[in-house]
Coordinates of C-alpha atoms and ligand atoms in Angstrom, one line a residue:
X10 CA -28.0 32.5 17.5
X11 CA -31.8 33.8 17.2
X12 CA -31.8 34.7 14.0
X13 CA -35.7 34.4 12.9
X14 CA -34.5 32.4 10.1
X15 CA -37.3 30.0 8.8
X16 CA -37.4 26.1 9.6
X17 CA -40.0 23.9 7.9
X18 CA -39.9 20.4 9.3
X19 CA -42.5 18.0 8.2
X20 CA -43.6 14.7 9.6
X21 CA -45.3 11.7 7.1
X22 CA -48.8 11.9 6.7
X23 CA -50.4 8.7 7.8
X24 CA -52.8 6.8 6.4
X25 CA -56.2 6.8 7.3
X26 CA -56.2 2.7 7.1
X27 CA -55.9 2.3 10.8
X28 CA -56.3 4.2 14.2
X29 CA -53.4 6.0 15.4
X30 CA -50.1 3.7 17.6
X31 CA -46.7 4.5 19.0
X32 CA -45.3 4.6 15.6
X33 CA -46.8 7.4 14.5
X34 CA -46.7 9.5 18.1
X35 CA -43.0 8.7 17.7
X36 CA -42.5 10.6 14.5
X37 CA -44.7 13.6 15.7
X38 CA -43.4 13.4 18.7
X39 CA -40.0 13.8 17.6
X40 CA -40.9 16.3 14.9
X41 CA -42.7 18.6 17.7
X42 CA -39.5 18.7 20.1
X43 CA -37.4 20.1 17.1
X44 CA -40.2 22.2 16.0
X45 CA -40.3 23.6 20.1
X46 CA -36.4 23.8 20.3
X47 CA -36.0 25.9 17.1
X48 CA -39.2 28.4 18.5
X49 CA -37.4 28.9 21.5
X50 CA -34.2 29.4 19.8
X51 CA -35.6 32.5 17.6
X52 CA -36.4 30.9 14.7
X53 CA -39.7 31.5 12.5
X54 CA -41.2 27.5 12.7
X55 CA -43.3 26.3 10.1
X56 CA -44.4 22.7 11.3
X57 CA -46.6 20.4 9.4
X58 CA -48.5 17.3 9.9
X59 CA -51.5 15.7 8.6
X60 CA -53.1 12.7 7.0
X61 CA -53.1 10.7 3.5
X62 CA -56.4 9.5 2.8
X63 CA -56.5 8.4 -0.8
X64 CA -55.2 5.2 -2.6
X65 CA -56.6 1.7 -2.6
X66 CA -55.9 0.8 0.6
X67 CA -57.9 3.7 2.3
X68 CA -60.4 2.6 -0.1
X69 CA -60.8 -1.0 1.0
X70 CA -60.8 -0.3 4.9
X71 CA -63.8 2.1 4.5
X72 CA -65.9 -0.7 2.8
X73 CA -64.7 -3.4 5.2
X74 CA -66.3 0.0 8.0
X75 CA -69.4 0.0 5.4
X76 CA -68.6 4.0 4.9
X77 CA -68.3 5.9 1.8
X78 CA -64.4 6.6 1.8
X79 CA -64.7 10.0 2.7
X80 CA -66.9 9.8 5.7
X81 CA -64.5 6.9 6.7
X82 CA -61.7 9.3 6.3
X83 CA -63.7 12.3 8.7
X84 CA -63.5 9.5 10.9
X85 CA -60.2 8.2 11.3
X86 CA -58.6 11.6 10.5
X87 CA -60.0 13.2 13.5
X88 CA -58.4 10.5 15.5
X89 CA -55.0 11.9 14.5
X90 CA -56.0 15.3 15.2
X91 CA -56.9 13.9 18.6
X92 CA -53.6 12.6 18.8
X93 CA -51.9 15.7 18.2
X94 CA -53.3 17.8 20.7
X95 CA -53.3 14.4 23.0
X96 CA -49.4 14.6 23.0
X97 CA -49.5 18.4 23.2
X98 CA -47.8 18.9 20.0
X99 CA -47.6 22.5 18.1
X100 CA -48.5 21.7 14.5
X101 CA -48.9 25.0 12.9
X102 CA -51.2 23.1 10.1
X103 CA -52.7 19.8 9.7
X104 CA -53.4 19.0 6.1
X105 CA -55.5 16.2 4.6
X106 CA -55.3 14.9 1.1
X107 CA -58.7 15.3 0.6
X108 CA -58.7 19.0 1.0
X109 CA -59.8 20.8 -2.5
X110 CA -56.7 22.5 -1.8
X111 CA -54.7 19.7 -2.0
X112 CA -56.3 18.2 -4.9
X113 CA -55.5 21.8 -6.5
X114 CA -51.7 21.4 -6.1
X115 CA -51.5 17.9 -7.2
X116 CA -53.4 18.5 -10.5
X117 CA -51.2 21.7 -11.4
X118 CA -47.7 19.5 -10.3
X119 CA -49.0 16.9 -13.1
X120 CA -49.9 19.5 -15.4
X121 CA -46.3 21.0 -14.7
X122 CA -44.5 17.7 -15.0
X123 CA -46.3 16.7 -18.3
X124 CA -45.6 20.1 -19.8
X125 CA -41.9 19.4 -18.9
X126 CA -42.7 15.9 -21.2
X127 CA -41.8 14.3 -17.9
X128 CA -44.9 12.0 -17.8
X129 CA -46.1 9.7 -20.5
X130 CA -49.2 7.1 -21.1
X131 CA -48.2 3.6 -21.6
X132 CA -49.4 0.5 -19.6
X133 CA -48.3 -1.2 -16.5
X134 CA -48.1 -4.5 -15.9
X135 CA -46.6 -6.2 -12.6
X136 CA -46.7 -6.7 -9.3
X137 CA -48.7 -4.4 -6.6
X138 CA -48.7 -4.5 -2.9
X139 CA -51.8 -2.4 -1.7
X140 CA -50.3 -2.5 2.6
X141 CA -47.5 -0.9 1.1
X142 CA -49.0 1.1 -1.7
X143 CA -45.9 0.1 -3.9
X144 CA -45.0 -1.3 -7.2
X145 CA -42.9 -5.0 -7.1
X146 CA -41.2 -6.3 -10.3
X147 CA -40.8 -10.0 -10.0
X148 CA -36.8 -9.7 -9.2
X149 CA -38.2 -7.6 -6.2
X150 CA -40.9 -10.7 -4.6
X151 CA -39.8 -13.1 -2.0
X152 CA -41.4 -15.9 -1.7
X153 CA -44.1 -14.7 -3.8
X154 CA -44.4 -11.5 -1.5
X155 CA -43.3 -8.1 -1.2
X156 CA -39.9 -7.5 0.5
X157 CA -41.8 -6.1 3.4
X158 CA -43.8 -9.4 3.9
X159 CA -47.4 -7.7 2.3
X160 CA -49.3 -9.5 -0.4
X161 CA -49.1 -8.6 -3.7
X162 CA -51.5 -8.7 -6.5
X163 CA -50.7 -9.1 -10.2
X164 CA -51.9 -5.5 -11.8
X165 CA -52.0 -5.2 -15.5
X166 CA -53.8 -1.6 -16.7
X167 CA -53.4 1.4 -18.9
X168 CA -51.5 4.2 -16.5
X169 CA -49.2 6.7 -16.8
X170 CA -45.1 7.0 -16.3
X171 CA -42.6 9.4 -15.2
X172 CA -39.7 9.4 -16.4
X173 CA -37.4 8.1 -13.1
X174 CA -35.3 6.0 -15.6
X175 CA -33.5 9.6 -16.8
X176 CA -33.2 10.9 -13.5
X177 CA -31.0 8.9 -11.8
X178 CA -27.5 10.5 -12.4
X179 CA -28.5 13.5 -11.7
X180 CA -29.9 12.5 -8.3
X181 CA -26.5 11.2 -8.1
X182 CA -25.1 14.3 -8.5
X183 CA -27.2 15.8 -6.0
X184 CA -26.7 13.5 -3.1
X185 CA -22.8 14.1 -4.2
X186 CA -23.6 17.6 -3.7
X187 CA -25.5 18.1 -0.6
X188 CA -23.9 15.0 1.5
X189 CA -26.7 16.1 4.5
X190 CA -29.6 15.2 2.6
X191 CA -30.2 11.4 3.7
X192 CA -29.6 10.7 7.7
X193 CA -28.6 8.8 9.1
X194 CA -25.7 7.5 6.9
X195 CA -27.2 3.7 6.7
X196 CA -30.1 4.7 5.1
X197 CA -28.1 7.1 2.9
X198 CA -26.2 4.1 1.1
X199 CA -28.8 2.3 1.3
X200 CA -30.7 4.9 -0.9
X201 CA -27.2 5.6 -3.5
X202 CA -26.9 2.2 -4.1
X203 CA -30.4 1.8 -5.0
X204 CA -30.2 4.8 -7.4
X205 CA -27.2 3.1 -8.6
X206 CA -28.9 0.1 -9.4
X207 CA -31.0 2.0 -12.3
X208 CA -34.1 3.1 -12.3
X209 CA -37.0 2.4 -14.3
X210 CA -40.0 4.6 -15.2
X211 CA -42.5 4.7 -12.2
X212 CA -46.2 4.4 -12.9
X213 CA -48.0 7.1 -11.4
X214 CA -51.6 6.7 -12.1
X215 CA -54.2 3.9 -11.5
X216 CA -57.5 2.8 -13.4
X217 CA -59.1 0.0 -11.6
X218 CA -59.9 2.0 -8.2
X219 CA -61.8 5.5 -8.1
X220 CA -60.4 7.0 -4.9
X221 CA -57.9 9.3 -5.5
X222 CA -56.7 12.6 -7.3
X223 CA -58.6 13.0 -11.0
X224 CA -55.6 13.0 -13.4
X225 CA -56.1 16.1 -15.6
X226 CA -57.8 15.5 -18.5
X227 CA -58.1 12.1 -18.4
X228 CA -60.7 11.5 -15.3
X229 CA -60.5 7.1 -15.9
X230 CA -56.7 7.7 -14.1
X231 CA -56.5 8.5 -10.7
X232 CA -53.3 10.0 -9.3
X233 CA -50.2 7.0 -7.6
X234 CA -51.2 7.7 -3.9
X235 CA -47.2 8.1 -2.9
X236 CA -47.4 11.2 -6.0
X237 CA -50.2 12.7 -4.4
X238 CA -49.1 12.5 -0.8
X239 CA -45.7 13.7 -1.3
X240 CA -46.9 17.2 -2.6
X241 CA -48.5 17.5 0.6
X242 CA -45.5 19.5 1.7
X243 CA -45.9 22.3 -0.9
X244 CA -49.8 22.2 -0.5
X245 CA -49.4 23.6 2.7
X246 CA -47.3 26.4 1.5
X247 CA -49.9 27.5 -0.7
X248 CA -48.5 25.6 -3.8
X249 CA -49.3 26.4 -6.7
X250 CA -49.1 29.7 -5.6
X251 CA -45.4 30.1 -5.7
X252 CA -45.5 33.8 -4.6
X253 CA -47.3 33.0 -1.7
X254 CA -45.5 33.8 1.5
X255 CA -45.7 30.8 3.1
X256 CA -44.3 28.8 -0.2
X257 CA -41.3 32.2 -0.4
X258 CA -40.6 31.5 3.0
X259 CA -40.6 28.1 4.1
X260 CA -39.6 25.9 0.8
X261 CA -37.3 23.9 0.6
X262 CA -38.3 22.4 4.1
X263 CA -35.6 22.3 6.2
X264 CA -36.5 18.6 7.1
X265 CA -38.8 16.0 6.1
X266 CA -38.8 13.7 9.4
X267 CA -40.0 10.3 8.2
X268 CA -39.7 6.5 9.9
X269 CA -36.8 4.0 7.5
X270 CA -39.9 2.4 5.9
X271 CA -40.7 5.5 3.5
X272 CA -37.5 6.8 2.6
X273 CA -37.1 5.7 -0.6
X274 CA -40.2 7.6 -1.4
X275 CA -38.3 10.7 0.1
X276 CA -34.9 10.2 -0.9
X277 CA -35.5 8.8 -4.6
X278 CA -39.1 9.7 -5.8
X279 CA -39.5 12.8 -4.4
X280 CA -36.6 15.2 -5.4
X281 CA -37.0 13.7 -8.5
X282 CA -40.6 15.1 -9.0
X283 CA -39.5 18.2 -7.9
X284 CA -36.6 18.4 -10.2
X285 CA -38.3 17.2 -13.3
X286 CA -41.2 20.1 -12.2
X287 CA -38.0 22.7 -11.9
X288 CA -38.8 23.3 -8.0
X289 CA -36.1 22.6 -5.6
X290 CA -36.0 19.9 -3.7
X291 CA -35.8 19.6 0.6
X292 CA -32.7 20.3 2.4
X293 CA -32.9 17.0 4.2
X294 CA -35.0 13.9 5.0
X295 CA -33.9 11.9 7.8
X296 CA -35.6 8.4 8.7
X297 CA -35.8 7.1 12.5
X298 CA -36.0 3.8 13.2
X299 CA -38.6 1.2 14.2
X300 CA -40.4 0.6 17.6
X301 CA -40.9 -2.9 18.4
X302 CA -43.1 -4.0 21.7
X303 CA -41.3 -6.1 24.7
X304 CA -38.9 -7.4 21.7
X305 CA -41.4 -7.7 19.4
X306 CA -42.4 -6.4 16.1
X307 CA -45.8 -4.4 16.3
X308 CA -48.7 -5.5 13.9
X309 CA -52.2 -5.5 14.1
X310 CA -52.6 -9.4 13.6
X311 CA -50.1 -10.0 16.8
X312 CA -52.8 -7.7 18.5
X313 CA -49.3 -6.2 20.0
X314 CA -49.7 -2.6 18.7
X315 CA -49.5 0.1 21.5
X316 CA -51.9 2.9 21.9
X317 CA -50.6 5.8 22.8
X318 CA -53.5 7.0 24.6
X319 CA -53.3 4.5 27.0
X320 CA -49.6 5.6 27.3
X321 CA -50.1 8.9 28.3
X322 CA -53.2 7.7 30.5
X323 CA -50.9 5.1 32.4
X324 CA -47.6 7.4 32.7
X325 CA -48.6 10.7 32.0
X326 CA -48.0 12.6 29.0
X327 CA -44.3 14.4 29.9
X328 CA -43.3 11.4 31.1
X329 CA -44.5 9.6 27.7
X330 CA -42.8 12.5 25.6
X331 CA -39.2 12.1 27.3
X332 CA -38.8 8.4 27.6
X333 CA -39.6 7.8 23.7
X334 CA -37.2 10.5 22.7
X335 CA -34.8 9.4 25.1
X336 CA -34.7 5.5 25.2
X337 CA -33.9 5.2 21.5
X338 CA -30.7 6.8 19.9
X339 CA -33.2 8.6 17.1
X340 CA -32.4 6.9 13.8
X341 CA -32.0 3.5 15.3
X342 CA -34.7 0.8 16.4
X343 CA -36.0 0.8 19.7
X344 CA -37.7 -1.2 21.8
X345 CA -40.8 -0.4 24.7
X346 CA -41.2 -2.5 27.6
X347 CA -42.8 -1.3 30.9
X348 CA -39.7 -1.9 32.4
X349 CA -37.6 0.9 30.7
X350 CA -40.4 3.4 30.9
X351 CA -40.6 2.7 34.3
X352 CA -37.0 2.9 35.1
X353 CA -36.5 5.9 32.8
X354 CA -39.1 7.6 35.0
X355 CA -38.1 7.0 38.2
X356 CA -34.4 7.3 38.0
X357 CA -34.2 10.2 35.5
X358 CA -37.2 12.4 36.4
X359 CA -38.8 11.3 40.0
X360 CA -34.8 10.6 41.3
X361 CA -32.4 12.8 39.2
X362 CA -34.6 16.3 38.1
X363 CA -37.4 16.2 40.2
X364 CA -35.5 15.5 43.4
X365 CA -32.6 18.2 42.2
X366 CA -35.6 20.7 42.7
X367 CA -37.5 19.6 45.7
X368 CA -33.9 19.6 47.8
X369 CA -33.0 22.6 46.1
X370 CA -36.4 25.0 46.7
X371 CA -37.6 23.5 50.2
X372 CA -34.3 24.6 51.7
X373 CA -34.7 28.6 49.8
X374 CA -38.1 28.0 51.3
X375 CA -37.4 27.6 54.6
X376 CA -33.8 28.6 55.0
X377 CA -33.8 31.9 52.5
X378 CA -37.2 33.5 52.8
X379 CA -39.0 32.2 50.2
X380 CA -37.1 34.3 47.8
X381 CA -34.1 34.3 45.8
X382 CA -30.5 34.1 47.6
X383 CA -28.0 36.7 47.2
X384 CA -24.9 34.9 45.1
X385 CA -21.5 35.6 47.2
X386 CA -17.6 34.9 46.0
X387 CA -18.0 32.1 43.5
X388 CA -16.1 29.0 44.3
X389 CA -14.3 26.9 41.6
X390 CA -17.0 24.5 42.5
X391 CA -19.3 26.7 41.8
X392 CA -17.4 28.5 38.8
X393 CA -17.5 24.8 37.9
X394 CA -21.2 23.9 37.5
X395 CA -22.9 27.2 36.4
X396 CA -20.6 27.3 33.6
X397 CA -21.8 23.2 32.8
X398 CA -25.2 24.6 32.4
X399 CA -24.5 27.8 30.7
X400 CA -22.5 25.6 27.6
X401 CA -25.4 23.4 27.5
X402 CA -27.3 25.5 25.1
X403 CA -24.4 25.5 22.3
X404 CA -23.8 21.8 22.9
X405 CA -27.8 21.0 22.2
X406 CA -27.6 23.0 19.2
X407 CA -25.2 21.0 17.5
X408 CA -27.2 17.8 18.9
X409 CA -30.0 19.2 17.0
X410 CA -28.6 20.0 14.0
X411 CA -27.2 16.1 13.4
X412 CA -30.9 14.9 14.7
X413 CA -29.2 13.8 18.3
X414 CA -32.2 14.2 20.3
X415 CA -31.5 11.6 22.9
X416 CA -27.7 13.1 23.2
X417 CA -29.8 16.5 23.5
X418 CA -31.3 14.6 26.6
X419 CA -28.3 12.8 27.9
X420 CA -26.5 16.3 27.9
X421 CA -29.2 18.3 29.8
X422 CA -29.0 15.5 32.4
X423 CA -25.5 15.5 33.0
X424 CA -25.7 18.3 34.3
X425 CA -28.8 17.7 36.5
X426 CA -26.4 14.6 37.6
X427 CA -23.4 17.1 38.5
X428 CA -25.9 19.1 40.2
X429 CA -26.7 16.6 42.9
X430 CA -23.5 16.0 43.0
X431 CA -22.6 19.4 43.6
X432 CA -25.7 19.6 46.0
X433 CA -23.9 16.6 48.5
X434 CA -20.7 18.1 48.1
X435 CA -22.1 21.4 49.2
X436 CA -24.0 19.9 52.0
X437 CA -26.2 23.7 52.0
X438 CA -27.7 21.7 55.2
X439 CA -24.2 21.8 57.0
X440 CA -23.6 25.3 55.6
X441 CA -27.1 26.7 57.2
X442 CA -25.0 26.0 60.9
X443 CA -21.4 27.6 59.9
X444 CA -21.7 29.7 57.1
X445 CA -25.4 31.3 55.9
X446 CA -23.5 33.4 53.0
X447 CA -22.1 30.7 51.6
X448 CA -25.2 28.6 52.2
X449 CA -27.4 31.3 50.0
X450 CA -24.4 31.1 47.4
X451 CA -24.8 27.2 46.6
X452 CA -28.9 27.5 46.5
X453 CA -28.1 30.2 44.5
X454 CA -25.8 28.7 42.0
X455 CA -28.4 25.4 42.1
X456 CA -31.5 27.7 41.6
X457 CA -29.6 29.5 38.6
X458 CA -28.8 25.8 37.1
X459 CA -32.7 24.7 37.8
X460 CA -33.6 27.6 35.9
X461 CA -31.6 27.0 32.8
X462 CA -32.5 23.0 32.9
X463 CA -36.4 24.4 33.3
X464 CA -35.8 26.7 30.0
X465 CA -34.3 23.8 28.2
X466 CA -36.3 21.0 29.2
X467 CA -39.2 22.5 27.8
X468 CA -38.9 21.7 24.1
X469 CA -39.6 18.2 25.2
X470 CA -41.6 18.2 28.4
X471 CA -43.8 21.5 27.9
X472 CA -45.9 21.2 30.8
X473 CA -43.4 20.1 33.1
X474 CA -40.7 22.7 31.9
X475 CA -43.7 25.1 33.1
X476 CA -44.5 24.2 36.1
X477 CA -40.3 24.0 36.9
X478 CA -40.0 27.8 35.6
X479 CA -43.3 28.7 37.9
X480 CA -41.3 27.8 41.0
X481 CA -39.0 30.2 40.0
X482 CA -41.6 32.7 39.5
X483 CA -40.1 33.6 35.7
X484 CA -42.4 35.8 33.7
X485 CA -43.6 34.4 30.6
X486 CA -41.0 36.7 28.3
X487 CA -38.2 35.0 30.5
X488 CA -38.6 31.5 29.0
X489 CA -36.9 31.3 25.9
X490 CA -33.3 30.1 25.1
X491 CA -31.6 34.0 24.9
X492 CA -33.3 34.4 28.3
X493 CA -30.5 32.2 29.8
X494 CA -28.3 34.9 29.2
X495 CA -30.4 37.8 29.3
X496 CA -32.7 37.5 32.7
X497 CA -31.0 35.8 35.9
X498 CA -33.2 35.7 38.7
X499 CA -32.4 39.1 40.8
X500 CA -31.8 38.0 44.5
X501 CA -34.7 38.5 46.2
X502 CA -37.4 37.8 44.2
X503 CA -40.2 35.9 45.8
X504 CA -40.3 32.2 45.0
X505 CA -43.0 30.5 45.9
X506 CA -43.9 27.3 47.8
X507 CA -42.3 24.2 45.8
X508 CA -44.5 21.2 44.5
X509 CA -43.7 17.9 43.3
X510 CA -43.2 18.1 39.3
X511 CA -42.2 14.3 38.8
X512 CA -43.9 11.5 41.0
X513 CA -42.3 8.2 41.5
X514 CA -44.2 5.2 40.0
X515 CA -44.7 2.9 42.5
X516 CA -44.3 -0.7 41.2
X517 CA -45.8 -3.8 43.4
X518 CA -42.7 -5.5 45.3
X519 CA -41.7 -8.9 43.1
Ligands
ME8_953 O1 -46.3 5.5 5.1 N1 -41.9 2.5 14.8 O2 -48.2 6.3 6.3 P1 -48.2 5.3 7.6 C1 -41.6 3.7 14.4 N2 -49.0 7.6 4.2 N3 -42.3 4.5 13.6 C2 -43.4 3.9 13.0 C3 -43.8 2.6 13.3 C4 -43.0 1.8 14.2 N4 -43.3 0.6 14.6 N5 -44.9 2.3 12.5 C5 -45.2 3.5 11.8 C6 -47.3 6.2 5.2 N6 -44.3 4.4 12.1 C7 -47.6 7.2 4.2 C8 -46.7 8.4 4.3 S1 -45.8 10.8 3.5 C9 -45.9 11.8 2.2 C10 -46.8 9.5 3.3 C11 -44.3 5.8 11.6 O3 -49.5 5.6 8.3 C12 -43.1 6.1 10.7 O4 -42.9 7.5 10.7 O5 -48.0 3.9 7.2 C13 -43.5 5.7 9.4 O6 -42.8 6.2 8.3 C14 -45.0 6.2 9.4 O7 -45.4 6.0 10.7 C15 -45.8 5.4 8.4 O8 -47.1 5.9 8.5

């Protein structure tokens, strides 16, 4: 029901190493189609995005660019801002780590977790992967690399500790407790049996590299980049400002949406910081899976990576949106191949949607005026179908809330399939010889349907969901999900002149 209530969803912020690929489009992507849904369901969205630009590994790709790391990060920053509003995506904030209020809210977490005697100076000494940004004992190395495949280097320095070792049961006990907080359900056991293991004491500052967050007090320490990106999400509420509205209103987040890489960091480090500091952790943090390219995994040195510019140029950028959230179950991997998008474009938008419309609003056009058809005496038929599409919006809902975007997809085209189905059953064309009432009745009933597939479509095809509720001449207060119920089209109503919303890709004959 719209409610207003408030929904903080997050995506990772990515690291300004590298330009932006299908990877992290997937994530935002995903991210803005909840963050749309829950807007047009009534609720008060607060959704966040943004970059990390500190830590060694930032550090190194500006010198290899010959910048200072901060005009490097200006840089390659904006190119994620680019990406953003290239995939349409409705951010309410973009936050970068660099930002002097971001700096603020790390150094008053420190302060807060050392006051708490939750952080400690000692030294490290072991094994560091700067591509991952992560600590490695030597139990962890395989084949003297990281589990991941990265390089590691052999780091010995002063630097110091919080105290991970003593939290352990009690995340436990908070897993135990709120059984939604890991999704999907792999990657929670994967995370319990980790925390099972035992943990040991996590060093959280570094001395041999200047670019980062200025420990308090003791400027030779710079802040563990995965401490100082983490708070991101209460930076942007205004932390440390805890009376701020935005911190009151929005924290916990309702969900931190990150890819299975980073979880750990989520799931494990994360709530525990927030514990030790006394603030409460996120509801939920659920981790999607991995893209790989024509069967392949995507890395810079296979030069396979995909740009999702080129995407968007190639296919356009609805068409983008819907195939990545729809191709993959979210949570599991995926892979791209030209194939499927084509296919998925065709078959489900040119074929299924777009052509439900263009049969649909050429024959009001010619046959009804141009306007609206009067509904007569419903048939079971017709009973049948509008009441499909009127328990679509219930059904997505619960999608939603277990992260089912592509069932979410799958369900509003069912009923675009029952619809042409209906449409042939129907014959209108037939009808427009014997029967002109009834012939007004099934447009009628397929213009209604249209109209609540154009309302719900829009969460992940903005444009497109648009231009579907132009043809039907809605006003712009008639767009959101309680307008299903609350403004049918009154008969009559002009409607003007349809245009295609989905073309066909043509692909050369084999
Ligand atoms: O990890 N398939 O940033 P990052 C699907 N800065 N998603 C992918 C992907 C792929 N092949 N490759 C990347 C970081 N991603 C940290 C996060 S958060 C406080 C700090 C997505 O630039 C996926 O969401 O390496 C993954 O978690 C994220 O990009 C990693 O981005």
């Amino acid at each position: 029901m719209p409610d207003g209530r408030p929904f903080y969803i997050t995506t990772p912020i990515y690291y300004v190493n590298d330009k932006p690929h299908i990877g992290h489009a997937y994530t935002t992507l995903a991210c803005d189609v909840m963050a749309r849904f829950m807007r047009l369901d009534g609720r008060r969205v607060h959704f966040l995005t943004g970059t990390d630009e500190h830590g060694q590994k930032v550090e190194k790709s500006a010198a290899a660019a010959g910048l200072a790391p901060l005009e490097f990060c200006d840089q390659v920053s904006e190119h994620f801002r680019e990406l953003a509003r290239a995939l349409n995506v409705s951010n309410d904030d973009f936050i970068r780590t660099t930002e002097k209020r971001h700096i603020e809210s790390c150094q008053a977490l420190w302060q807060r977790l050392v006051e708490r005697g939750e952080i400690y100076l000692g030294s490290y000494a072991g094994w560091y992967s700067v591509r991952d940004e992560t600590f490695y004992t030597e139990g962890d190395l395989v084949d003297g690399k990281a589990p991941t495949g990265a390089p590691v280097e052999w780091v010995e320095e002063p630097s110091y500790f919080f105290r991970l070792s003593a939290w352990g049961d009690r995340l436990l006990e908070f897993y135990d407790k709120n059984p939604g907080f890991i999704g999907p359900d792999s990657r929670r056991n994967e995370v319990v049996s980790f925390v099972k293991s035992g943990l040991r004491d996590l060093s959280v500052s570094r001395t041999s590299f200047r670019w980062g967050v200025p420990v308090p007090n003791d400027p030779a320490h710079v802040m563990y980049v995965w401490l100082d990106a983490l708070t991101n999400y209460i930076t942007a509420l205004g932390y440390p400002d805890m009376e701020s509205e935005a911190y009151k209103t929005f924290w916990p987040a309702d969900f931190h949406v990150v890819g299975k890489d980073i979880v750990r960091f989520h799931a494990v480090y994360w709530p525990a910081f927030l514990m030790a500091a006394e603030l409460d952790p996120p509801k939920a943090v659920f981790a999607h899976g991995w893209w790989t390219n024509e069967g392949q995994k995507i890395s810079k040195s296979l030069g396979n990576t995909i740009d999702p510019f080129d995407l968007i140029e190639t296919y356009g950028l609805d068409q983008t949106r819907y195939f990545l959230l729809r191709e993959v179950p979210f949570g599991q991997d995926g892979d791209f191949s030209q194939k499927a998008m084509i296919n998925r474009i065709n078959a489900d938008l040119a074929n299924n949607l777009g052509n439900l419309m263009q049969r649909v609003l050429s024959q009001v056009q010619k046959n009804c005026g141009a306007a609206m058809p009067a509904l007569g005496a419903l048939t079971a038929e017709d009973e049948a179908l509008l009441g499909q599409a009127r328990a679509l919006l219930p059904s997505l809902r619960t999608a939603m809330e277990k992260y089912e975007l592509h069932q979410a997809l799958a369900q509003i085209w069912a009923v675009s399939d029952a619809a042409n189905l209906y449409i042939d059953q129907q014959a209108p064309w037939t009808l427009k010889k014997t029967d002109m009432v009834r012939m007004a009745t099934v447009l009628g009933v397929l213009v209604e349907v249209i109209r609540i597939l154009g309302i719900l479509v829009q969460p992940v095809m903005p444009a497109s969901g648009a231009k579907i509720l132009d043809q039907l001449a809605l006003p712009a207060d008639a767009r959101d999900f309680a307008a299903i119920e609350r403004s049918p089209i009154a008969a009559g109503t002009p409607l003007p002149a349809p245009q295609g919303v989905f073309p066909r890709i043509e692909t050369p004959k084999a």
